[in-house]
Amino acid sequence: MIQPAFVSRAAVASGSKKKRPDLVKALDQLLQDATAGDPMTGLKWTHKSTRTLCAALRRRGIAVSRKPVARLLHQYDYSLRTNRKRLAGTHHPDRDRQFRYLTRIRRWYLTHGLPVISVDAKKKELVGNFKNPGRCWRKTHRDVLDHDFAKDASGRGIPYGIYDVGRNAGYVVIGTSHETAAFAVAAIRRWWRAVGQAAYPAARRLLIESDCGGANGNRRLAWKAALQGFADEFQLIITVTHYPPGTSKWNLIEHRMFSLISENWAGEPLVNYETMLKYIRRTRSATQG
């Protein structure tokens, strides 16, 4: 049995592995993902804080306090780290070819001066005095409701965005009931009447980029039927490209428009629909000024 050994602060701070090989080896074993300590102690299934590590070391006959352990962890390049979402659940062997195809179609439309829009519905927002993630400069804190109950809301806002890739401009329609295919196409129709026709008076083609889910999903017959009605109404040839499953964050509207809107109203309660509209109207990117 290893006799209890108390580690001095100087010994740990010096960084010499030769002075405490037992402590260093024990810590390394406890922090391994696969072997994380004695399975009988259950350390593998607990949060490996300095407190639990000290307790596990004491059970091994090594008495040490939390601060020396923390210094030793930093010395050997351990630090508090988070999980990273970097592993794809599904990865199609032709994924790169799919993105090259989407890029090639977009480039062809833009080269010929034809409209290209990226569409999607932003996260649904409760309208009322609710906490909105983020911070903003204030002299005092703003009090909001402690629970986000739908019964306390005056409604629900469903922002559906249309991002004009060629003009680097956005257009948002806020729905108040449900996110449906009819609502999505109605938002696109409204953009075309208000902006698209004037910006592209000679265009007879329209490219729509969207993801595979939600109201504009690639398998929604209602979406396709509503688009056909829109195409017939304005005598347009509409091409729709869908991003593969799990890649919706690559849709241009996500990082060219929605992220800017979320940043603009960060920390501000969306107390009514007019407040939502005002923040959306005043959203600008650095390239827009």
PDB file of N, CA, C and O in Angstrom, residues 66-103:
ATOM      1  N   ARG A  66      -6.982  20.538  -3.280  1.00  0.00           N
ATOM      2  CA  ARG A  66      -7.514  20.882  -4.603  1.00  0.00           C
ATOM      3  C   ARG A  66      -6.610  21.834  -5.374  1.00  0.00           C
ATOM      4  O   ARG A  66      -6.420  21.673  -6.586  1.00  0.00           O
ATOM      5  N   LYS A  67      -6.041  22.850  -4.705  1.00  0.00           N
ATOM      6  CA  LYS A  67      -5.247  23.839  -5.422  1.00  0.00           C
ATOM      7  C   LYS A  67      -3.997  23.254  -6.068  1.00  0.00           C
ATOM      8  O   LYS A  67      -3.701  23.555  -7.238  1.00  0.00           O
ATOM      9  N   PRO A  68      -3.238  22.408  -5.362  1.00  0.00           N
ATOM     10  CA  PRO A  68      -2.092  21.787  -6.043  1.00  0.00           C
ATOM     11  C   PRO A  68      -2.500  20.920  -7.228  1.00  0.00           C
ATOM     12  O   PRO A  68      -1.805  20.886  -8.244  1.00  0.00           O
ATOM     13  N   VAL A  69      -3.638  20.230  -7.096  1.00  0.00           N
ATOM     14  CA  VAL A  69      -4.112  19.416  -8.216  1.00  0.00           C
ATOM     15  C   VAL A  69      -4.456  20.302  -9.404  1.00  0.00           C
ATOM     16  O   VAL A  69      -4.116  19.996 -10.556  1.00  0.00           O
ATOM     17  N   ALA A  70      -5.124  21.430  -9.156  1.00  0.00           N
ATOM     18  CA  ALA A  70      -5.478  22.338 -10.245  1.00  0.00           C
ATOM     19  C   ALA A  70      -4.224  22.882 -10.928  1.00  0.00           C
ATOM     20  O   ALA A  70      -4.153  22.959 -12.161  1.00  0.00           O
ATOM     21  N   ARG A  71      -3.206  23.255 -10.123  1.00  0.00           N
ATOM     22  CA  ARG A  71      -1.971  23.756 -10.729  1.00  0.00           C
ATOM     23  C   ARG A  71      -1.277  22.672 -11.547  1.00  0.00           C
ATOM     24  O   ARG A  71      -0.733  22.940 -12.619  1.00  0.00           O
ATOM     25  N   LEU A  72      -1.295  21.461 -11.034  1.00  0.00           N
ATOM     26  CA  LEU A  72      -0.653  20.367 -11.752  1.00  0.00           C
ATOM     27  C   LEU A  72      -1.382  20.061 -13.058  1.00  0.00           C
ATOM     28  O   LEU A  72      -0.748  19.766 -14.078  1.00  0.00           O
ATOM     29  N   LEU A  73      -2.709  20.152 -13.058  1.00  0.00           N
ATOM     30  CA  LEU A  73      -3.476  19.915 -14.279  1.00  0.00           C
ATOM     31  C   LEU A  73      -3.120  20.951 -15.340  1.00  0.00           C
ATOM     32  O   LEU A  73      -2.914  20.614 -16.512  1.00  0.00           O
ATOM     33  N   HIS A  74      -3.052  22.215 -14.946  1.00  0.00           N
ATOM     34  CA  HIS A  74      -2.674  23.257 -15.901  1.00  0.00           C
ATOM     35  C   HIS A  74      -1.246  23.060 -16.405  1.00  0.00           C
ATOM     36  O   HIS A  74      -0.952  23.298 -17.577  1.00  0.00           O
ATOM     37  N   GLN A  75      -0.387  22.605 -15.510  1.00  0.00           N
ATOM     38  CA  GLN A  75       1.013  22.403 -15.879  1.00  0.00           C
ATOM     39  C   GLN A  75       1.151  21.335 -16.955  1.00  0.00           C
ATOM     40  O   GLN A  75       2.008  21.444 -17.839  1.00  0.00           O
ATOM     41  N   TYR A  76       0.294  20.328 -16.904  1.00  0.00           N
ATOM     42  CA  TYR A  76       0.360  19.241 -17.882  1.00  0.00           C
ATOM     43  C   TYR A  76      -0.695  19.397 -18.988  1.00  0.00           C
ATOM     44  O   TYR A  76      -1.179  18.421 -19.535  1.00  0.00           O
ATOM     45  N   ASP A  77      -1.054  20.648 -19.267  1.00  0.00           N
ATOM     46  CA  ASP A  77      -1.895  20.996 -20.416  1.00  0.00           C
ATOM     47  C   ASP A  77      -3.333  20.511 -20.314  1.00  0.00           C
ATOM     48  O   ASP A  77      -4.016  20.364 -21.332  1.00  0.00           O
ATOM     49  N   TYR A  78      -3.805  20.247 -19.093  1.00  0.00           N
ATOM     50  CA  TYR A  78      -5.232  19.993 -18.907  1.00  0.00           C
ATOM     51  C   TYR A  78      -5.936  21.323 -18.696  1.00  0.00           C
ATOM     52  O   TYR A  78      -5.383  22.246 -18.100  1.00  0.00           O
ATOM     53  N   SER A  79      -7.148  21.439 -19.167  1.00  0.00           N
ATOM     54  CA  SER A  79      -7.959  22.634 -18.930  1.00  0.00           C
ATOM     55  C   SER A  79      -9.427  22.252 -19.063  1.00  0.00           C
ATOM     56  O   SER A  79      -9.760  21.172 -19.586  1.00  0.00           O
ATOM     57  N   LEU A  80     -10.313  23.131 -18.598  1.00  0.00           N
ATOM     58  CA  LEU A  80     -11.750  22.873 -18.717  1.00  0.00           C
ATOM     59  C   LEU A  80     -12.157  23.042 -20.175  1.00  0.00           C
ATOM     60  O   LEU A  80     -11.968  24.106 -20.760  1.00  0.00           O
ATOM     61  N   ARG A  81     -12.723  22.033 -20.743  1.00  0.00           N
ATOM     62  CA  ARG A  81     -13.076  22.051 -22.162  1.00  0.00           C
ATOM     63  C   ARG A  81     -14.529  21.631 -22.349  1.00  0.00           C
ATOM     64  O   ARG A  81     -15.091  20.898 -21.537  1.00  0.00           O
ATOM     65  N   THR A  82     -15.114  22.096 -23.425  1.00  0.00           N
ATOM     66  CA  THR A  82     -16.502  21.775 -23.760  1.00  0.00           C
ATOM     67  C   THR A  82     -16.545  20.725 -24.863  1.00  0.00           C
ATOM     68  O   THR A  82     -15.523  20.404 -25.472  1.00  0.00           O
ATOM     69  N   ASN A  83     -17.745  20.193 -25.091  1.00  0.00           N
ATOM     70  CA  ASN A  83     -17.947  19.291 -26.222  1.00  0.00           C
ATOM     71  C   ASN A  83     -17.992  20.097 -27.514  1.00  0.00           C
ATOM     72  O   ASN A  83     -18.485  21.225 -27.540  1.00  0.00           O
ATOM     73  N   ARG A  84     -17.492  19.518 -28.590  1.00  0.00           N
ATOM     74  CA  ARG A  84     -17.514  20.185 -29.892  1.00  0.00           C
ATOM     75  C   ARG A  84     -18.373  19.389 -30.866  1.00  0.00           C
ATOM     76  O   ARG A  84     -18.178  18.185 -31.029  1.00  0.00           O
ATOM     77  N   LYS A  85     -19.297  20.081 -31.490  1.00  0.00           N
ATOM     78  CA  LYS A  85     -20.138  19.438 -32.499  1.00  0.00           C
ATOM     79  C   LYS A  85     -19.394  19.416 -33.829  1.00  0.00           C
ATOM     80  O   LYS A  85     -19.532  20.310 -34.666  1.00  0.00           O
ATOM     81  N   ARG A  86     -18.582  18.381 -34.030  1.00  0.00           N
ATOM     82  CA  ARG A  86     -17.767  18.316 -35.239  1.00  0.00           C
ATOM     83  C   ARG A  86     -17.916  16.996 -35.982  1.00  0.00           C
ATOM     84  O   ARG A  86     -17.401  16.852 -37.083  1.00  0.00           O
ATOM     85  N   LEU A  87     -18.584  16.022 -35.384  1.00  0.00           N
ATOM     86  CA  LEU A  87     -18.737  14.724 -36.014  1.00  0.00           C
ATOM     87  C   LEU A  87     -20.088  14.645 -36.702  1.00  0.00           C
ATOM     88  O   LEU A  87     -21.123  14.844 -36.067  1.00  0.00           O
ATOM     89  N   ALA A  88     -20.081  14.367 -37.983  1.00  0.00           N
ATOM     90  CA  ALA A  88     -21.322  14.296 -38.748  1.00  0.00           C
ATOM     91  C   ALA A  88     -21.999  12.949 -38.532  1.00  0.00           C
ATOM     92  O   ALA A  88     -21.352  11.903 -38.613  1.00  0.00           O
ATOM     93  N   GLY A  89     -23.298  12.995 -38.236  1.00  0.00           N
ATOM     94  CA  GLY A  89     -24.028  11.740 -38.064  1.00  0.00           C
ATOM     95  C   GLY A  89     -24.159  10.981 -39.365  1.00  0.00           C
ATOM     96  O   GLY A  89     -24.088   9.755 -39.411  1.00  0.00           O
ATOM     97  N   THR A  90     -24.381  11.700 -40.449  1.00  0.00           N
ATOM     98  CA  THR A  90     -24.466  11.080 -41.772  1.00  0.00           C
ATOM     99  C   THR A  90     -23.556  11.857 -42.719  1.00  0.00           C
ATOM    100  O   THR A  90     -23.564  13.078 -42.743  1.00  0.00           O
ATOM    101  N   HIS A  91     -22.768  11.135 -43.464  1.00  0.00           N
ATOM    102  CA  HIS A  91     -21.863  11.778 -44.415  1.00  0.00           C
ATOM    103  C   HIS A  91     -21.943  11.023 -45.734  1.00  0.00           C
ATOM    104  O   HIS A  91     -21.431   9.921 -45.876  1.00  0.00           O
ATOM    105  N   HIS A  92     -22.631  11.646 -46.681  1.00  0.00           N
ATOM    106  CA  HIS A  92     -22.796  11.016 -47.983  1.00  0.00           C
ATOM    107  C   HIS A  92     -21.473  11.056 -48.746  1.00  0.00           C
ATOM    108  O   HIS A  92     -20.767  12.071 -48.726  1.00  0.00           O
ATOM    109  N   PRO A  93     -21.110   9.969 -49.412  1.00  0.00           N
ATOM    110  CA  PRO A  93     -19.835   9.974 -50.153  1.00  0.00           C
ATOM    111  C   PRO A  93     -19.770  11.024 -51.249  1.00  0.00           C
ATOM    112  O   PRO A  93     -18.688  11.436 -51.650  1.00  0.00           O
ATOM    113  N   ASP A  94     -20.940  11.472 -51.740  1.00  0.00           N
ATOM    114  CA  ASP A  94     -20.971  12.478 -52.798  1.00  0.00           C
ATOM    115  C   ASP A  94     -21.312  13.867 -52.254  1.00  0.00           C
ATOM    116  O   ASP A  94     -21.784  14.724 -53.001  1.00  0.00           O
ATOM    117  N   ARG A  95     -21.092  14.098 -50.944  1.00  0.00           N
ATOM    118  CA  ARG A  95     -21.461  15.381 -50.344  1.00  0.00           C
ATOM    119  C   ARG A  95     -20.724  16.537 -51.017  1.00  0.00           C
ATOM    120  O   ARG A  95     -21.316  17.581 -51.311  1.00  0.00           O
ATOM    121  N   ASP A  96     -19.443  16.385 -51.277  1.00  0.00           N
ATOM    122  CA  ASP A  96     -18.692  17.464 -51.917  1.00  0.00           C
ATOM    123  C   ASP A  96     -19.237  17.741 -53.311  1.00  0.00           C
ATOM    124  O   ASP A  96     -19.347  18.902 -53.723  1.00  0.00           O
ATOM    125  N   ARG A  97     -19.602  16.705 -54.036  1.00  0.00           N
ATOM    126  CA  ARG A  97     -20.160  16.884 -55.375  1.00  0.00           C
ATOM    127  C   ARG A  97     -21.504  17.601 -55.307  1.00  0.00           C
ATOM    128  O   ARG A  97     -21.821  18.439 -56.165  1.00  0.00           O
ATOM    129  N   GLN A  98     -22.297  17.304 -54.275  1.00  0.00           N
ATOM    130  CA  GLN A  98     -23.576  17.975 -54.114  1.00  0.00           C
ATOM    131  C   GLN A  98     -23.388  19.476 -53.919  1.00  0.00           C
ATOM    132  O   GLN A  98     -24.074  20.301 -54.548  1.00  0.00           O
ATOM    133  N   PHE A  99     -22.438  19.875 -53.073  1.00  0.00           N
ATOM    134  CA  PHE A  99     -22.204  21.296 -52.833  1.00  0.00           C
ATOM    135  C   PHE A  99     -21.619  21.986 -54.061  1.00  0.00           C
ATOM    136  O   PHE A  99     -21.926  23.148 -54.328  1.00  0.00           O
ATOM    137  N   ARG A 100     -20.794  21.291 -54.795  1.00  0.00           N
ATOM    138  CA  ARG A 100     -20.254  21.876 -56.025  1.00  0.00           C
ATOM    139  C   ARG A 100     -21.375  22.127 -57.032  1.00  0.00           C
ATOM    140  O   ARG A 100     -21.366  23.130 -57.753  1.00  0.00           O
ATOM    141  N   TYR A 101     -22.338  21.219 -57.075  1.00  0.00           N
ATOM    142  CA  TYR A 101     -23.480  21.386 -57.978  1.00  0.00           C
ATOM    143  C   TYR A 101     -24.311  22.598 -57.578  1.00  0.00           C
ATOM    144  O   TYR A 101     -24.695  23.410 -58.424  1.00  0.00           O
ATOM    145  N   LEU A 102     -24.579  22.748 -56.265  1.00  0.00           N
ATOM    146  CA  LEU A 102     -25.340  23.892 -55.787  1.00  0.00           C
ATOM    147  C   LEU A 102     -24.614  25.201 -56.092  1.00  0.00           C
ATOM    148  O   LEU A 102     -25.228  26.192 -56.512  1.00  0.00           O
ATOM    149  N   THR A 103     -23.308  25.208 -55.892  1.00  0.00           N
ATOM    150  CA  THR A 103     -22.519  26.414 -56.161  1.00  0.00           C
ATOM    151  C   THR A 103     -22.510  26.746 -57.649  1.00  0.00           C
ATOM    152  O   THR A 103     -22.590  27.917 -58.044  1.00  0.00           O
TER     153      THR A 103
END
